[in-house]
Coordinates of C-alpha atoms and ligand atoms in Angstrom, one line a residue:
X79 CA 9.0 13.4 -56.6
X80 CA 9.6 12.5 -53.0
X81 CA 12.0 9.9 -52.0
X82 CA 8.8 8.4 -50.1
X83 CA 6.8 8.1 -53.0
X84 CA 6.6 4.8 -55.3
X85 CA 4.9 4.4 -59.0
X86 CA 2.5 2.5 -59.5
X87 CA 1.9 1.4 -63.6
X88 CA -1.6 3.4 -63.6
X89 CA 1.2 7.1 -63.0
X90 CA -0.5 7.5 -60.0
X91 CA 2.0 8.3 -56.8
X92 CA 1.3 5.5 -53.6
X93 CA 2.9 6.8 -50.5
X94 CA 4.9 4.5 -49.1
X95 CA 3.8 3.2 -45.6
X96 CA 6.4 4.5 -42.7
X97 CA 8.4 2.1 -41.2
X98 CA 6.8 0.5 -38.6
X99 CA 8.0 1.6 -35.1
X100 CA 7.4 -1.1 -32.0
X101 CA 7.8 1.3 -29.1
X102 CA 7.8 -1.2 -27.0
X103 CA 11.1 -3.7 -28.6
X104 CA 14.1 -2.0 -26.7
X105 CA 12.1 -3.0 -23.1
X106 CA 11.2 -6.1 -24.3
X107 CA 14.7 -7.3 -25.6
X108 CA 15.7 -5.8 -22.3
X109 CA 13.5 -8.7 -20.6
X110 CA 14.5 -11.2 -22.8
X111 CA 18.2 -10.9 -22.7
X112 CA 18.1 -11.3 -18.6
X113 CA 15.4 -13.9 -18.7
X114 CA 17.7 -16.0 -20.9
X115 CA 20.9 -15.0 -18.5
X116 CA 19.7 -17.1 -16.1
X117 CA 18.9 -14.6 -13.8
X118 CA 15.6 -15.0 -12.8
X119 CA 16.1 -18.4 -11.7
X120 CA 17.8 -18.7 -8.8
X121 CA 15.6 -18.7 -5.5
X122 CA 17.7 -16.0 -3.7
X123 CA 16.8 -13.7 -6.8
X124 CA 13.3 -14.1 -6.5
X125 CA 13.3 -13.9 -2.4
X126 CA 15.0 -10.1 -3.1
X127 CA 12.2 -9.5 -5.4
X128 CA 9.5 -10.4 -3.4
X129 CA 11.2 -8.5 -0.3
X130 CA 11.6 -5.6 -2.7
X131 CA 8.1 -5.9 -2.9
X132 CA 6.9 -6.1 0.5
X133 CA 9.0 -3.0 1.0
X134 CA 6.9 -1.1 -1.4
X135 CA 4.0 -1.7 0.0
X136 CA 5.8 -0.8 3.1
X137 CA 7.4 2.0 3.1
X138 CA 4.6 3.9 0.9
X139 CA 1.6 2.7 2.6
X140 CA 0.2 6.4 3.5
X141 CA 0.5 7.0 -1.0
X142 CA -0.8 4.0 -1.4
X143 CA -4.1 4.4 0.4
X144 CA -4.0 8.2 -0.5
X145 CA -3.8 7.2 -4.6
X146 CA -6.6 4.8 -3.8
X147 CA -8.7 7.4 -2.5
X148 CA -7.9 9.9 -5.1
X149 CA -8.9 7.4 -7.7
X150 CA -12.1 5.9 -5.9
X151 CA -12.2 7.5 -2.6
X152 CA -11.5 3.9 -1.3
X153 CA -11.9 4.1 2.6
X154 CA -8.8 3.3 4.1
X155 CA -10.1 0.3 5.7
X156 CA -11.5 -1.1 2.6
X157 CA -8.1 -0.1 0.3
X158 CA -6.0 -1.5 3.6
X159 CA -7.6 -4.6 3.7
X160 CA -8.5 -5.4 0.0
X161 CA -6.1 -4.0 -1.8
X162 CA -2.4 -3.4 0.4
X163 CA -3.0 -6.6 3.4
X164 CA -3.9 -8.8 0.7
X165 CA -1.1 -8.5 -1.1
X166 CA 1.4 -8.7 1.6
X167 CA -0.3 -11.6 3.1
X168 CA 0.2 -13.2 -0.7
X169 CA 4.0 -12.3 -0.7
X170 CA 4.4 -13.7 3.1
X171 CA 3.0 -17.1 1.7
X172 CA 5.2 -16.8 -1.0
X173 CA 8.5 -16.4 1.1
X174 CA 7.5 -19.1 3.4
X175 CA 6.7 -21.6 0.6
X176 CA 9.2 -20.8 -2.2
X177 CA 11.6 -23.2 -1.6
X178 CA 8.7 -26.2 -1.7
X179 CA 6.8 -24.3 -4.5
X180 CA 10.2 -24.8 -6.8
X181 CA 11.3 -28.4 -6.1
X182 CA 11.1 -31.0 -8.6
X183 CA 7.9 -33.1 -7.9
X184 CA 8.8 -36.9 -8.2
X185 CA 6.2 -38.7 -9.9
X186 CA 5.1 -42.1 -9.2
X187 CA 6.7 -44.7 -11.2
X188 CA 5.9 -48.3 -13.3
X189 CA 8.0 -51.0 -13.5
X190 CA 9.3 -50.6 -16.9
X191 CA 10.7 -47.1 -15.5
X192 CA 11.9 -48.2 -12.1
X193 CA 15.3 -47.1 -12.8
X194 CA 15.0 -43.7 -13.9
X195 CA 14.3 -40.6 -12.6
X196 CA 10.7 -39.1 -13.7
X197 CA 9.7 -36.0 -12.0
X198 CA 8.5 -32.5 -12.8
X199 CA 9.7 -29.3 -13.2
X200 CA 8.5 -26.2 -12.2
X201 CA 10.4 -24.0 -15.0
X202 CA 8.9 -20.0 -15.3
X203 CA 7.5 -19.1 -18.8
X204 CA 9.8 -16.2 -20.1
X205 CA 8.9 -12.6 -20.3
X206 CA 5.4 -12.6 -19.2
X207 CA 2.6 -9.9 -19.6
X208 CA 0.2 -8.8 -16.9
X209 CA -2.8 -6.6 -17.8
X210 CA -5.1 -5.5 -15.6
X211 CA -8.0 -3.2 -14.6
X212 CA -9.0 0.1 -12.2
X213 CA -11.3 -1.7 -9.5
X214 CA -8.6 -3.0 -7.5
X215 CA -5.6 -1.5 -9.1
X216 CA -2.7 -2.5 -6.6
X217 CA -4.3 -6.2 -5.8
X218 CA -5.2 -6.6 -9.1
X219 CA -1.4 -6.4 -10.2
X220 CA 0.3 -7.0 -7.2
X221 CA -1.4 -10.2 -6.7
X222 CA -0.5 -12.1 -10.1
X223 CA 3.4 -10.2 -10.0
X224 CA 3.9 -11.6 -6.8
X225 CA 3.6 -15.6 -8.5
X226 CA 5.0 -14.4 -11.8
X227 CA 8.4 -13.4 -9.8
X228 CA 7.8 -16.3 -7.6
X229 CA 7.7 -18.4 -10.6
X230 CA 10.9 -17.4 -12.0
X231 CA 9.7 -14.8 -14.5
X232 CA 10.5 -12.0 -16.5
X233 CA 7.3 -9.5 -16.3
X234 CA 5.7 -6.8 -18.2
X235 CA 3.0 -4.7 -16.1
X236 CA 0.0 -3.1 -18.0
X237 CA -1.7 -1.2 -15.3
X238 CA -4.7 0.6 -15.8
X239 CA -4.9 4.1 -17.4
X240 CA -8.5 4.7 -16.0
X241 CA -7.4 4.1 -12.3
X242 CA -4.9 7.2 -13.0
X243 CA -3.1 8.5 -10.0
X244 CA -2.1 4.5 -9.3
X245 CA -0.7 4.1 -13.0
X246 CA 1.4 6.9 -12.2
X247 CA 2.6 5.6 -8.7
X248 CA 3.0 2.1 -10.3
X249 CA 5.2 3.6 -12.8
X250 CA 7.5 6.0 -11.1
X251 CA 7.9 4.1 -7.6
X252 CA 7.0 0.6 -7.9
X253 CA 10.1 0.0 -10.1
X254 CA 12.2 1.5 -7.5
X255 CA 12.0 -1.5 -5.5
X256 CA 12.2 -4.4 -8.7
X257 CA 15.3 -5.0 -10.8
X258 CA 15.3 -3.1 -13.6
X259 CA 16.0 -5.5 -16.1
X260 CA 13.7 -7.9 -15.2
X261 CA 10.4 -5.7 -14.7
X262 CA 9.0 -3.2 -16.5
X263 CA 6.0 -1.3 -16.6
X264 CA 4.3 -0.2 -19.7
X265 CA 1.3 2.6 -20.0
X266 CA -1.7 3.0 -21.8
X267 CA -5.1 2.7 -23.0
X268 CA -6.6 0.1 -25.4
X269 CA -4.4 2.0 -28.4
X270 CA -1.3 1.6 -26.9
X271 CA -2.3 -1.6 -25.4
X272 CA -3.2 -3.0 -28.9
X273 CA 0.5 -2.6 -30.1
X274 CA 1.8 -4.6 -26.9
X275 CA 0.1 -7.4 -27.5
X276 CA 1.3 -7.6 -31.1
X277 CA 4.9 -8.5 -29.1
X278 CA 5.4 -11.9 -28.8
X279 CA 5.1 -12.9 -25.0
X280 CA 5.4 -16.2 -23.2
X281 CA 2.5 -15.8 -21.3
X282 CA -0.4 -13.2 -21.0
X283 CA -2.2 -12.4 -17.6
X284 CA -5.3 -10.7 -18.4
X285 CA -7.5 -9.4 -15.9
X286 CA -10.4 -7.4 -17.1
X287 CA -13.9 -7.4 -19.1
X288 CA -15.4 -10.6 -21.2
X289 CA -15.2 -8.2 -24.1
X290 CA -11.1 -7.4 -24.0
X291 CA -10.3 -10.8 -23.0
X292 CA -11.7 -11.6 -26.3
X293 CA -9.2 -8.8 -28.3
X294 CA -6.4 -9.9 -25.8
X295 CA -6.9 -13.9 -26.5
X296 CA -7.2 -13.3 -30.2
X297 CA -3.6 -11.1 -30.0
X298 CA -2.3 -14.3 -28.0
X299 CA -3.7 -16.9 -30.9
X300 CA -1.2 -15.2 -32.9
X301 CA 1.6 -17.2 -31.2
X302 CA -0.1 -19.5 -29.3
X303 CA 1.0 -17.9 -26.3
X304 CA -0.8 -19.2 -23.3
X305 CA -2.9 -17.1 -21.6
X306 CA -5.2 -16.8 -17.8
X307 CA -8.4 -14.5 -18.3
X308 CA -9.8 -13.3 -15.3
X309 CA -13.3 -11.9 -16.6
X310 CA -16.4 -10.7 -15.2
X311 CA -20.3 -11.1 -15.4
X312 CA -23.7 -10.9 -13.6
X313 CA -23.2 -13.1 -10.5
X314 CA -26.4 -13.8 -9.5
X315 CA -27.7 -14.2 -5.5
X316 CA -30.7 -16.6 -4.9
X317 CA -32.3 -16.1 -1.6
X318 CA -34.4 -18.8 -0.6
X319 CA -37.9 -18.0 1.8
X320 CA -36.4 -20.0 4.2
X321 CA -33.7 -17.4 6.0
X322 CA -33.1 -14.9 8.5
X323 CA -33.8 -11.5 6.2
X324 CA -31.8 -9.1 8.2
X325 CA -29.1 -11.7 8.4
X326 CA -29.2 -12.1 4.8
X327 CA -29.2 -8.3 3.8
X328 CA -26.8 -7.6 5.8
X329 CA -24.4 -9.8 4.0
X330 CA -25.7 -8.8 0.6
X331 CA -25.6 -4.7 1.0
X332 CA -22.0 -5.4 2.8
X333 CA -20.8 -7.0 -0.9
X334 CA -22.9 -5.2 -3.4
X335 CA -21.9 -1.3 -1.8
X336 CA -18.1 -3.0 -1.0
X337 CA -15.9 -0.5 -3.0
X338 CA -19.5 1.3 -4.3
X339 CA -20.8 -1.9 -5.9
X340 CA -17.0 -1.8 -8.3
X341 CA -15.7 -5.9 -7.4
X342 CA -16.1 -8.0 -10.1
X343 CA -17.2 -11.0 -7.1
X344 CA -19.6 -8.8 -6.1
X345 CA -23.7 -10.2 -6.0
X346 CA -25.0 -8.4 -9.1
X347 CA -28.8 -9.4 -8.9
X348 CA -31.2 -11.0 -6.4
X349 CA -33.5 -14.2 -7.4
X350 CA -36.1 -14.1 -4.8
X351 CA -40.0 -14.4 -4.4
X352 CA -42.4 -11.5 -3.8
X353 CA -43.2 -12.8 -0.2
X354 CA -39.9 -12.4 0.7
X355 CA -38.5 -9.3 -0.8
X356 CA -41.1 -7.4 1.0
X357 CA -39.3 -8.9 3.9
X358 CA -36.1 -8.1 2.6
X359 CA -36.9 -4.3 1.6
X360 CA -36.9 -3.2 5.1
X361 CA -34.0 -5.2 6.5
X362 CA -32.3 -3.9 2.9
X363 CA -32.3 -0.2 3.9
X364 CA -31.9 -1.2 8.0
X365 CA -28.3 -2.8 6.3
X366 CA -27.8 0.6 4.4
X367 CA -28.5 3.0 7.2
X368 CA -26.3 0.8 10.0
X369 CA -23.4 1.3 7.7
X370 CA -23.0 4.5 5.8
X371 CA -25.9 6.4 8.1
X372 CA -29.1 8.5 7.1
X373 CA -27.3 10.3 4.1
X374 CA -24.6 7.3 2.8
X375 CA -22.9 10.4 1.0
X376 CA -21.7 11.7 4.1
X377 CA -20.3 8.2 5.1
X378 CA -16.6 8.0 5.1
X379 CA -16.8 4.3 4.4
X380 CA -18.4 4.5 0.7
X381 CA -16.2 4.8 -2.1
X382 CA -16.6 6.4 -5.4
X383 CA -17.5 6.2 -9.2
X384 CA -13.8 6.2 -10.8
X385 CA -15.0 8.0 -13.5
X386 CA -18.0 10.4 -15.4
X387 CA -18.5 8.0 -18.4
X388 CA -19.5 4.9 -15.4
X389 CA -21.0 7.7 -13.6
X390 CA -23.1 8.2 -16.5
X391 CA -23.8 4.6 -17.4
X392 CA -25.1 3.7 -13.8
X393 CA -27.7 6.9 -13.5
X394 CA -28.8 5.3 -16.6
X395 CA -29.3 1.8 -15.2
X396 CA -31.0 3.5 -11.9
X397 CA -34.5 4.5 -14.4
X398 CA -35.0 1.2 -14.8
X399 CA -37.7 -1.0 -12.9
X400 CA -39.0 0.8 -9.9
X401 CA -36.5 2.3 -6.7
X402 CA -37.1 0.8 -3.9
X403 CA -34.4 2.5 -1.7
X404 CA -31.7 5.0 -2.7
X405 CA -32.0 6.4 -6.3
X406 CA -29.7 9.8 -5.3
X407 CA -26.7 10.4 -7.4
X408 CA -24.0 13.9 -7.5
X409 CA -22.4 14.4 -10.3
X410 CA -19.9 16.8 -9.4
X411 CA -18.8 13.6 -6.3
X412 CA -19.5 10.9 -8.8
X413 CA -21.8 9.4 -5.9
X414 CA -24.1 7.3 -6.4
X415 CA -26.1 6.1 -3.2
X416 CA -26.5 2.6 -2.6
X417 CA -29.7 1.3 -4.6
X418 CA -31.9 -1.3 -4.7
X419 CA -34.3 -1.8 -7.5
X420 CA -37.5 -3.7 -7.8
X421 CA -40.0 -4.7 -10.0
X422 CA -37.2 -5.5 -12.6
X423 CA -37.6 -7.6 -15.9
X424 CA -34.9 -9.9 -17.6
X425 CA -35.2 -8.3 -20.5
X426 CA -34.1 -4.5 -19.0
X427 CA -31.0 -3.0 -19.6
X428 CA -29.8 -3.0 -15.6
X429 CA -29.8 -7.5 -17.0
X430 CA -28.0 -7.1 -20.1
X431 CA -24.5 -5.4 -18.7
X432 CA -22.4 -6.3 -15.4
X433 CA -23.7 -3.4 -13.3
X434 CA -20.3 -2.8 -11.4
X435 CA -22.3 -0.6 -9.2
X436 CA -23.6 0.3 -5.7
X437 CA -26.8 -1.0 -7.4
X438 CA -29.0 -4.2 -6.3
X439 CA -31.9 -5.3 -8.7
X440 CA -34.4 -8.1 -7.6
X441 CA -35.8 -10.2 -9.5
X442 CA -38.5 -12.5 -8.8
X443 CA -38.6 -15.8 -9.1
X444 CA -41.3 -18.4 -7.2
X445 CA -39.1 -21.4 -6.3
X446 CA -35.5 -22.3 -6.1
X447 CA -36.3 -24.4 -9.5
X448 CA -37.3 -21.6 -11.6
X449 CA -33.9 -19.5 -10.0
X450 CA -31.7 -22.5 -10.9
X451 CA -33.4 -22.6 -14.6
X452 CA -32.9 -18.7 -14.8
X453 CA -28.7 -18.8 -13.8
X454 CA -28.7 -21.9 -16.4
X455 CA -30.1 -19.4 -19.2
X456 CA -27.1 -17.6 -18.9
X457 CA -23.2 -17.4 -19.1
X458 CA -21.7 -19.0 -16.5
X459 CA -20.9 -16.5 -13.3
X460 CA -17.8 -15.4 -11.9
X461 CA -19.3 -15.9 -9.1
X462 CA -22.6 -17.2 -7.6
X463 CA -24.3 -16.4 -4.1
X464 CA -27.2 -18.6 -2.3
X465 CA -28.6 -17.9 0.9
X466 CA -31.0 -20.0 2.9
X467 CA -31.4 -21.5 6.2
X468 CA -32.0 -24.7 4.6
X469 CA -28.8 -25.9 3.5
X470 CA -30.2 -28.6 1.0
X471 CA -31.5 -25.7 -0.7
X472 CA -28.0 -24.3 -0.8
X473 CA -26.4 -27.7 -1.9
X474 CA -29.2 -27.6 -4.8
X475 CA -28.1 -24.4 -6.0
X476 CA -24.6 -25.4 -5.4
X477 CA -24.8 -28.3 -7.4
X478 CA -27.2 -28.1 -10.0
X479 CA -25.3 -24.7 -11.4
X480 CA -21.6 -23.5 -12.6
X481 CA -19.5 -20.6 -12.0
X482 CA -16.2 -19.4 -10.8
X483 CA -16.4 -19.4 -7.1
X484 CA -19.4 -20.1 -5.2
X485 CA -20.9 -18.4 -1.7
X486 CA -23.4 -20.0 0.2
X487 CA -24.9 -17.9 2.9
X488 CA -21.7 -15.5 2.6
X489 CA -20.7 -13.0 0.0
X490 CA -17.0 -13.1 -1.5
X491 CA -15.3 -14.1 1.6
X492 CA -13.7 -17.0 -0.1
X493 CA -11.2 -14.9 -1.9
X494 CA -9.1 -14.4 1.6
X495 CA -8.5 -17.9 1.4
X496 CA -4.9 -18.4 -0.5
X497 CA -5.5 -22.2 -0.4
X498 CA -8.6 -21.8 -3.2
X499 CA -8.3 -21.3 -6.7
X500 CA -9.6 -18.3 -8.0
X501 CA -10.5 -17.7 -11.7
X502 CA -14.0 -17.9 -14.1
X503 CA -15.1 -20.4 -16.2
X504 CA -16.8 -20.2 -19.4
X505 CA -17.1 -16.6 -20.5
X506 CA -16.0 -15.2 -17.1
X507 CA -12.5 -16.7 -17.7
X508 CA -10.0 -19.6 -17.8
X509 CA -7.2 -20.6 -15.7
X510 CA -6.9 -19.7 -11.6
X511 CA -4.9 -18.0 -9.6
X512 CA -4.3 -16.7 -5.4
X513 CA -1.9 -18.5 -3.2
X514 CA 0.7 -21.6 -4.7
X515 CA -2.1 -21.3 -7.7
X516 CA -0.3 -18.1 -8.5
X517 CA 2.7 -19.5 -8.9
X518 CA 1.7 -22.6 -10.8
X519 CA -0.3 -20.6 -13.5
X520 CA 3.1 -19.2 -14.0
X521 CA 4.9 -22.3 -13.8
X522 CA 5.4 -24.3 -16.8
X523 CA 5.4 -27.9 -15.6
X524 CA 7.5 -30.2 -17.3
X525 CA 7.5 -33.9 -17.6
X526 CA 11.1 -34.9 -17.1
X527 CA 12.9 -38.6 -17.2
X528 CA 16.6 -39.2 -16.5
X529 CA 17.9 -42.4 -17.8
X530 CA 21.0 -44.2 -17.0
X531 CA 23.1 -43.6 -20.1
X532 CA 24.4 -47.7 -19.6
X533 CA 22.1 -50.7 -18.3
X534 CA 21.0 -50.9 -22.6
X535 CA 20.4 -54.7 -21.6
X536 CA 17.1 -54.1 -20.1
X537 CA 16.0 -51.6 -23.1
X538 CA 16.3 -55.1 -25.3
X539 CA 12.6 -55.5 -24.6
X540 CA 11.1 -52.2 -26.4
X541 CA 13.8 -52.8 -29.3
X542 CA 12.6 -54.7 -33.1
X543 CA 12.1 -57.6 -33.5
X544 CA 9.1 -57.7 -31.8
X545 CA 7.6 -60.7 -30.0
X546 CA 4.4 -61.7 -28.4
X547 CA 6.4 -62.7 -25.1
X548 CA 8.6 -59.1 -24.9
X549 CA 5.3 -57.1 -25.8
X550 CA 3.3 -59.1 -22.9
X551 CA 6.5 -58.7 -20.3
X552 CA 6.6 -54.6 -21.2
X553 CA 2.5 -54.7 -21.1
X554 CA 2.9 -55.9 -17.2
X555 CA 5.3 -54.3 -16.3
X556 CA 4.0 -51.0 -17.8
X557 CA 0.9 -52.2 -15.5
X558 CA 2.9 -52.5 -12.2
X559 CA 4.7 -50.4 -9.6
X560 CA 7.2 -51.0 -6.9
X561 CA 5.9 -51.0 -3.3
X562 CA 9.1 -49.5 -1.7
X563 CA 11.1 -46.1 -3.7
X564 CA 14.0 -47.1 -6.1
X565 CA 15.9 -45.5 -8.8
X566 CA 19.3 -45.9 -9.2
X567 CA 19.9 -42.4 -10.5
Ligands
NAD258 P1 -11.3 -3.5 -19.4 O1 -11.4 -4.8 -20.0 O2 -11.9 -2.3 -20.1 O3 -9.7 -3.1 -19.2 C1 -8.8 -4.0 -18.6 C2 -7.4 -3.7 -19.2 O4 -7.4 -3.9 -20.6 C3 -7.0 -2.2 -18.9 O5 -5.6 -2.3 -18.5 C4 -7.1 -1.6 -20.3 O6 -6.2 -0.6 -20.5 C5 -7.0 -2.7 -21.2 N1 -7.8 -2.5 -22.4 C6 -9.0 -1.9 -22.5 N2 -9.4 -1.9 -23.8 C7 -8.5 -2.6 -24.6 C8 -8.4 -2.9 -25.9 N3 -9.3 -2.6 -26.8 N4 -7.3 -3.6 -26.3 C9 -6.3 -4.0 -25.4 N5 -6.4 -3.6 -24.1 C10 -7.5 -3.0 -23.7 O7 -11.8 -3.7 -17.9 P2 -12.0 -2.5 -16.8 O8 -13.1 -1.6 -17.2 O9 -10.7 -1.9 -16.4 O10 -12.5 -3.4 -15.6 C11 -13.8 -3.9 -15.4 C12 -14.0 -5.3 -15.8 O11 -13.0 -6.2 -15.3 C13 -15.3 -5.9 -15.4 O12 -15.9 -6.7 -16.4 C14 -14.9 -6.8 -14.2 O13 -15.8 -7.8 -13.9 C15 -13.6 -7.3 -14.6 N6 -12.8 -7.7 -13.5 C16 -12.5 -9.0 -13.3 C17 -11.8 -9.4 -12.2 C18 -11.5 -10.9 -12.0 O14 -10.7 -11.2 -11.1 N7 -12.1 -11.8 -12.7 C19 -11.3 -8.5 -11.3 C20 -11.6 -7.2 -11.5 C21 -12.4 -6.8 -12.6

């Protein structure tokens, strides 16, 4: 008998499971052992990082936009702009601020602490993990690395094995530019993914689909590692009879065919009325024609499917309700022209899935009531669009609904801002990110008081034996603050 066999007491011969491998422990330890050296802390380490960052976007922004053109056909001002600018204009914030971003706060004070020191600390997790997906593949990693290494951290970065040509770039020159020890980069599918997450981590990043965030926050439940999910969703884009049609398709074909429909922000559904969607029909394929031309597969400014299998998927969507304009689709280009469907019911299959495609069903709805009631049916939205001239209309939607980030007469302009949060709520995600937000999400913030280790007379009043009198002084002086600063440490 085999060495690898063991008896059972029914004779029969159990193989013994293998040992089980974690391909991933020698990197990990790696992270660990110069996370707890100390050498992430220090501000100048994190400036070099960032700078080696910049200078990878840099010096290899020809591959970059190349990769992203091979992998979606991004045009180059779309990739510049959305996925490269972005993320430099994140790391310039980051330089200027990073000093600011890492001080102590001082927090404000009661009597019966006057003379300590209370403040908080901005301390970085640990070795951190970010996952994310093949829309925006640089942004999408870039963007949450750049506050993770602001932040003092250790990270692990899970690109995207569907957005192929950018894993490899990610993996064989990004890390020429990152300390080696404190960044790695890991590759994969869901398999390989799956046996990551088993590894303990001190925080997890995800960026990617409602139903992964689900497998990823179970893997974190494990150690009650904390976690940011950015998801995705329907966002749905009430237009109100009360607007300016062309004004408003313009905006809306602009952000629905933006990176061939492929944005997680981006509209995914009109609410409207019949009156006006017959207004908005022509001023629709006016949009579509002004920016991609007669024959939008000839346009240099419309990306791609990434891949067969969503190629696939989205023909399928495209049989259902009626088409209005577009309809075309090449396989052999992965196009598929920009869409707009009509005469749509809730209960289709283009409404149960995030369409993450250049295509724009309408729904009808007969008053801003009924849309609100419709959005409130659902999950709440990564994002949610309203456009009227009206702007109490606007406010109604605004405020009588929930989502992630919200658009009123615009599309998904209000991620360029690095001053606003951005992040889902409800099953399109927890926790936020962009700008300083970045950095906090990867910030743990700890409560911290000094005391002076002498001055035990005026500790008398907490100690036993209690009395009315010392429990009344500490209650008002638990109750009251100093008008002017003082602490004596
Ligand atoms: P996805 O969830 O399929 O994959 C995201 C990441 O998870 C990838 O790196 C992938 O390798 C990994 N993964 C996939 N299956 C896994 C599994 N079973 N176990 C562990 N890991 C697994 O998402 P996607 O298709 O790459 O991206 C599209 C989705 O991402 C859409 O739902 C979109 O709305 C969402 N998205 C959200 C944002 C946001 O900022 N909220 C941005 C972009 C995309």
């Amino acid at each position: 008998m085999s060495g690898k066999g063991r008896k059972s007491s029914g004779q029969e011969t159990q193989p013994t499971p293998e040992p089980q491998v974690n391909p991933y422990a020698d990197t990990l330890k790696r992270l660990q052992d110069a996370f707890n050296s100390g050498r992430t802390r220090p501000a100048k380490f994190r400036v070099t990082q960032l700078q080696g960052l910049s200078r990878f976007l840099k010096e290899n922004q020809k591959l970059l936009l190349d990769t992203l053109a091979q992998d979606l056909k991004k045009p180059s001002c779309e990739a510049d702009i959305s996925e490269i600018f972005i993320c430099e204009c994140e790391i310039k914030l980051a330089l200027k601020n990073l000093h600011t971003w890492m001080k102590d706060e001082p927090v404000e004070k009661n009597l019966a602490t006057q003379l300590t020191s209370a403040f908080i600390r901005k301390e970085p997790y640990g070795v951190t993990l970010i996952i994310s997906p093949w829309n925006y593949p640089l942004n999408l990693l870039l963007v949450p690395l750049v506050g993770a290494i602001a932040a003092g951290n250790c990270v692990v970065l899970k690109p995207s094995e569907i957005s192929k040509n950018m894993e490899k770039v990610i993996a064989e020159v990004l890390p020429q530019y990152l300390d080696k020890d404190c960044f790695a980069t890991v590759l994969g599918g869901p398999q390989e993914t799956s046996v990551l997450l088993e590894n303990r981590f001190d925080y997890i990043f995800f960026t990617g689909s409602p139903r992964v965030g689900q497998i990823v926050m179970t893997a974190a439940s494990q150690y009650l590692t904390p976690i940011t999910l950015e998801l995705g969703g329907k966002n749905p884009c009430y237009v109100d009879d009360n607007c300016d049609p062309q004004n408003v398709a313009n905006r809306v074909a602009f952000f629905r065919f933006f990176n061939a429909g492929q944005t997680c922000v981006a509209p995914d559904y009109i609410l409207c009325s019949r009156k006006i969607q017959e207004k908005l029909l022509p001023a629709l394929q006016h949009a579509v024609t002004q920016f991609y031309g007669k024959d939008p597969q000839k346009s240099p400014d419309l990306g791609r499917i990434i891949n067969d299998k969503h190629f696939h998927r989205l023909q399928g969507l495209m049989g259902n309700g009626q088409v209005a304009i577009g309809g075309h689709s090449d396989k052999e280009d992965r196009y598929i022209a920009p869409t707009v469907l009509v005469d749509v019911q809730e209960t289709d299959p283009v409404m149960q899935e995030e369409i993450f495609g250049p295509i724009l069903p309408i729904l009808n709805v007969e008053s801003v009531d009924e849309a609100i009631a419709f959005i409130r049916k659902r999950e709440k939205p990564l994002a949610l669009y309203a456009f009227s001239n009206d702007s109490k209309v606007v406010n109604k939607v605004l405020d009588q609904t929930s989502s992630g980030s919200f658009g009123g007469n615009d599309g998904f302009m209000f991620l360029i801002i690095t001053s606003m949060p951005f992040g889902g709520v409800g099953h399109s995600g927890m926790g936020e990110y962009h700008g300083k937000f970045t950095f906090d999400t990867f910030s743990h913030r700890r409560g911290c008081l000094l005391s002076s280790p002498r001055l035990e007379i005026i500790n008398k009043l907490r100690y036993p034996p209690y009395s009315p009198g010392h429990q009344r002084l500490l209650e008002w002086l638990m109750e009251h603050k100093l008008s002017f600063p003082c602490s004596i440490l």
